[in-house]
Structures are given as C-alpha cells and as structure tokens.
PDB file of C-alpha atoms in Angstrom:
ATOM      1  CA  LYS A 173      84.730  96.670  32.135  1.00  0.00           C
ATOM      2  CA  PRO A 174      82.560  94.633  30.005  1.00  0.00           C
ATOM      3  CA  ALA A 175      80.898  93.021  33.099  1.00  0.00           C
ATOM      4  CA  ALA A 176      80.021  96.344  34.437  1.00  0.00           C
ATOM      5  CA  MET A 177      78.467  97.444  31.164  1.00  0.00           C
ATOM      6  CA  SER A 178      76.256  94.218  31.101  1.00  0.00           C
ATOM      7  CA  SER A 179      75.108  94.729  34.508  1.00  0.00           C
ATOM      8  CA  ALA A 180      73.868  98.427  33.690  1.00  0.00           C
ATOM      9  CA  PRO A 181      71.063  97.257  31.512  1.00  0.00           C
ATOM     10  CA  LEU A 182      70.158  94.692  34.022  1.00  0.00           C
ATOM     11  CA  ASP A 183      69.929  97.439  36.850  1.00  0.00           C
ATOM     12  CA  GLN A 184      67.786  99.743  34.611  1.00  0.00           C
ATOM     13  CA  ALA A 185      65.331  96.924  33.946  1.00  0.00           C
ATOM     14  CA  VAL A 186      65.050  96.049  37.750  1.00  0.00           C
ATOM     15  CA  ALA A 187      64.566  99.944  38.339  1.00  0.00           C
ATOM     16  CA  ALA A 188      61.885 100.079  35.659  1.00  0.00           C
ATOM     17  CA  VAL A 189      60.030  97.195  37.121  1.00  0.00           C
ATOM     18  CA  GLY A 190      60.136  98.807  40.348  1.00  0.00           C
ATOM     19  CA  LEU A 191      58.660 101.793  38.862  1.00  0.00           C
ATOM     20  CA  LEU A 192      55.785  99.965  37.188  1.00  0.00           C
ATOM     21  CA  THR A 193      54.877  97.915  40.374  1.00  0.00           C
ATOM     22  CA  SER A 194      54.926 100.736  42.797  1.00  0.00           C
ATOM     23  CA  PRO A 195      51.475 101.770  42.264  1.00  0.00           C
ATOM     24  CA  LEU A 196      50.216  98.207  42.791  1.00  0.00           C
ATOM     25  CA  ALA A 197      51.412  98.330  46.537  1.00  0.00           C
ATOM     26  CA  LEU A 198      48.425  98.102  48.925  1.00  0.00           C
ATOM     27  CA  ALA A 199      48.557  99.497  52.210  1.00  0.00           C
ATOM     28  CA  MET A 200      47.009  97.087  54.978  1.00  0.00           C
ATOM     29  CA  PRO A 201      44.742  98.509  57.469  1.00  0.00           C
ATOM     30  CA  SER A 202      45.589  98.650  60.978  1.00  0.00           C
ATOM     31  CA  GLU A 203      44.898  95.570  63.142  1.00  0.00           C
ATOM     32  CA  ARG A 204      41.690  95.607  64.875  1.00  0.00           C
ATOM     33  CA  PRO A 205      41.069  94.287  68.469  1.00  0.00           C
ATOM     34  CA  PRO A 206      39.721  90.615  68.565  1.00  0.00           C
ATOM     35  CA  ASP A 207      35.796  90.396  69.277  1.00  0.00           C
ATOM     36  CA  PRO A 208      34.782  89.433  73.057  1.00  0.00           C
ATOM     37  CA  LEU A 209      34.386  85.916  72.133  1.00  0.00           C
ATOM     38  CA  THR A 210      37.719  85.415  70.543  1.00  0.00           C
ATOM     39  CA  ALA A 211      39.358  87.390  73.483  1.00  0.00           C
ATOM     40  CA  ALA A 212      37.694  85.053  75.894  1.00  0.00           C
ATOM     41  CA  HIS A 213      38.952  81.962  73.930  1.00  0.00           C
ATOM     42  CA  LEU A 214      42.534  83.271  73.914  1.00  0.00           C
ATOM     43  CA  GLN A 215      42.317  84.303  77.759  1.00  0.00           C
ATOM     44  CA  ALA A 216      41.150  80.750  78.692  1.00  0.00           C
ATOM     45  CA  ALA A 217      43.964  79.349  76.617  1.00  0.00           C
ATOM     46  CA  GLU A 218      46.514  81.177  78.144  1.00  0.00           C
ATOM     47  CA  ARG A 219      45.003  80.315  81.562  1.00  0.00           C
ATOM     48  CA  VAL A 220      45.109  76.629  80.654  1.00  0.00           C
ATOM     49  CA  HIS A 221      48.757  76.792  79.505  1.00  0.00           C
ATOM     50  CA  ALA A 222      49.642  78.843  82.841  1.00  0.00           C
ATOM     51  CA  VAL A 223      47.987  76.080  85.050  1.00  0.00           C
ATOM     52  CA  ALA A 224      49.821  73.316  82.947  1.00  0.00           C
ATOM     53  CA  SER A 225      53.185  75.141  83.303  1.00  0.00           C
ATOM     54  CA  TRP A 226      52.943  75.132  87.341  1.00  0.00           C
ATOM     55  CA  LEU A 227      51.724  71.308  86.882  1.00  0.00           C
ATOM     56  CA  MET A 228      55.131  70.793  84.576  1.00  0.00           C
ATOM     57  CA  ARG A 229      52.981  70.132  81.580  1.00  0.00           C
ATOM     58  CA  GLY A 230      53.429  73.634  80.078  1.00  0.00           C
ATOM     59  CA  PRO A 231      55.324  72.158  76.736  1.00  0.00           C
ATOM     60  CA  ASP A 232      52.688  69.593  76.365  1.00  0.00           C
ATOM     61  CA  LEU A 233      49.763  71.878  76.465  1.00  0.00           C
ATOM     62  CA  ALA A 234      51.460  74.865  74.644  1.00  0.00           C
ATOM     63  CA  VAL A 235      49.183  73.458  71.771  1.00  0.00           C
ATOM     64  CA  VAL A 236      46.235  75.400  73.096  1.00  0.00           C
ATOM     65  CA  LEU A 237      47.991  78.481  72.404  1.00  0.00           C
ATOM     66  CA  ARG A 238      48.671  77.500  68.902  1.00  0.00           C
ATOM     67  CA  ARG A 239      45.384  75.721  68.146  1.00  0.00           C
ATOM     68  CA  THR A 240      42.858  77.561  70.365  1.00  0.00           C
ATOM     69  CA  PRO A 241      39.569  75.784  70.278  1.00  0.00           C
ATOM     70  CA  PHE A 242      37.589  78.830  69.047  1.00  0.00           C
ATOM     71  CA  LEU A 243      34.538  76.849  67.879  1.00  0.00           C
ATOM     72  CA  ALA A 244      33.954  75.157  71.173  1.00  0.00           C
ATOM     73  CA  GLU A 245      30.568  76.250  72.508  1.00  0.00           C
ATOM     74  CA  ASP A 246      30.137  74.394  75.797  1.00  0.00           C
ATOM     75  CA  ALA A 247      31.949  72.272  77.988  1.00  0.00           C
ATOM     76  CA  GLY A 248      31.368  69.110  75.854  1.00  0.00           C
ATOM     77  CA  ASP A 249      32.954  70.684  73.096  1.00  0.00           C
ATOM     78  CA  LEU A 250      36.044  71.545  75.084  1.00  0.00           C
ATOM     79  CA  TRP A 251      35.991  68.220  76.737  1.00  0.00           C
ATOM     80  CA  ARG A 252      35.993  66.325  73.099  1.00  0.00           C
ATOM     81  CA  TYR A 253      38.968  69.019  72.005  1.00  0.00           C
ATOM     82  CA  TYR A 254      41.208  68.082  74.977  1.00  0.00           C
ATOM     83  CA  GLU A 255      40.423  64.239  74.672  1.00  0.00           C
ATOM     84  CA  GLY A 256      41.723  64.744  71.171  1.00  0.00           C
ATOM     85  CA  LEU A 257      44.956  66.077  72.058  1.00  0.00           C
ATOM     86  CA  SER A 258      47.668  63.669  71.741  1.00  0.00           C
ATOM     87  CA  LEU A 259      49.314  63.976  75.283  1.00  0.00           C
ATOM     88  CA  GLU A 260      51.820  61.344  76.443  1.00  0.00           C
ATOM     89  CA  ARG A 261      51.403  59.540  79.712  1.00  0.00           C
ATOM     90  CA  ARG A 262      53.742  60.668  82.347  1.00  0.00           C
ATOM     91  CA  PHE A 263      54.841  58.767  85.487  1.00  0.00           C
ATOM     92  CA  ASP A 264      56.014  61.679  87.260  1.00  0.00           C
ATOM     93  CA  LEU A 265      52.826  61.772  89.407  1.00  0.00           C
ATOM     94  CA  LEU A 266      53.236  58.247  90.317  1.00  0.00           C
ATOM     95  CA  ILE A 267      56.884  58.849  91.271  1.00  0.00           C
ATOM     96  CA  GLY A 268      55.768  61.864  93.331  1.00  0.00           C
ATOM     97  CA  LEU A 269      53.261  59.828  95.424  1.00  0.00           C
ATOM     98  CA  GLY A 270      55.780  57.164  96.283  1.00  0.00           C
ATOM     99  CA  VAL A 271      58.280  59.968  97.299  1.00  0.00           C
ATOM    100  CA  ALA A 272      55.463  61.648  99.569  1.00  0.00           C
ATOM    101  CA  ALA A 273      54.686  57.993 100.768  1.00  0.00           C
ATOM    102  CA  GLU A 274      58.090  57.466 101.720  1.00  0.00           C
ATOM    103  CA  LEU A 275      58.517  60.769 103.534  1.00  0.00           C
ATOM    104  CA  LEU A 276      55.382  60.263 105.569  1.00  0.00           C
ATOM    105  CA  GLN A 277      56.749  56.904 106.605  1.00  0.00           C
ATOM    106  CA  SER A 278      60.115  58.348 107.387  1.00  0.00           C
ATOM    107  CA  SER A 279      58.755  61.147 109.527  1.00  0.00           C
ATOM    108  CA  GLY A 280      56.422  58.721 111.505  1.00  0.00           C
ATOM    109  CA  VAL A 281      53.228  60.461 110.393  1.00  0.00           C
ATOM    110  CA  ALA A 282      52.032  57.127 108.459  1.00  0.00           C
ATOM    111  CA  THR A 283      52.943  53.622 108.596  1.00  0.00           C
ATOM    112  CA  ARG A 284      53.315  51.198 105.920  1.00  0.00           C
ATOM    113  CA  GLU A 285      50.108  49.727 106.568  1.00  0.00           C
ATOM    114  CA  GLU A 286      48.169  52.919 106.744  1.00  0.00           C
TER     115      GLU A 286
END
C-alpha cells in the first residue's frame, strides 16, 4: 500500500505537466505539393532507379532516391554527381559477353575466329 501512495503524487505531477504543456502544442500545416523543378528531379531519380533495376544495378543506384541531385542544373552537373557515386565494378557484363559468345559459337552463328 505505501507504493501505491507514493505513485499518486507522481501521477498528479505528470498530469499537471501535461496540462501545462498542452497549450504549447503546435499544429503542423498540411504538406504542400513539391514545386515543378523538385518534382522533375524526383521523377528523373525514379526513372534512373527503374532502369538500373532492369540492369540489375537497382540496389547500387538506390542512392539516387535517397540523395537526389536537386542542385544539378545541366548535364555536366549530373555527370559530376554520377561520377562521384561510389559504385563497385561488376564483372557480370564480362561474364554475360562470354556466355553470349559461347552460345553463338555452339549454335554455329559465329566461329571462334569471328
């Protein structure tokens, strides 16, 4: 029973603090739509990610969705942005070319010399 008595003043203090701070609650305005330039950058970033996904580089280029280059004004700025990304070199294209060459040779379309 003493534990219940000691928590009653604490509960009253928490309720009093809640009453005192309730007038300080601020209502946030509704979210406004992005301006056309920002919307264009977001749409381009989604396209880049979609194309990268088709080329099996989606996880690597997901960074463009998180860090969209909003300040890029021309193709040079975008080129510098993409050069600055730390993408790992992958050998899947080289392996794919080797497999394609072997398929062409085995089907008789091309010879090893060609």
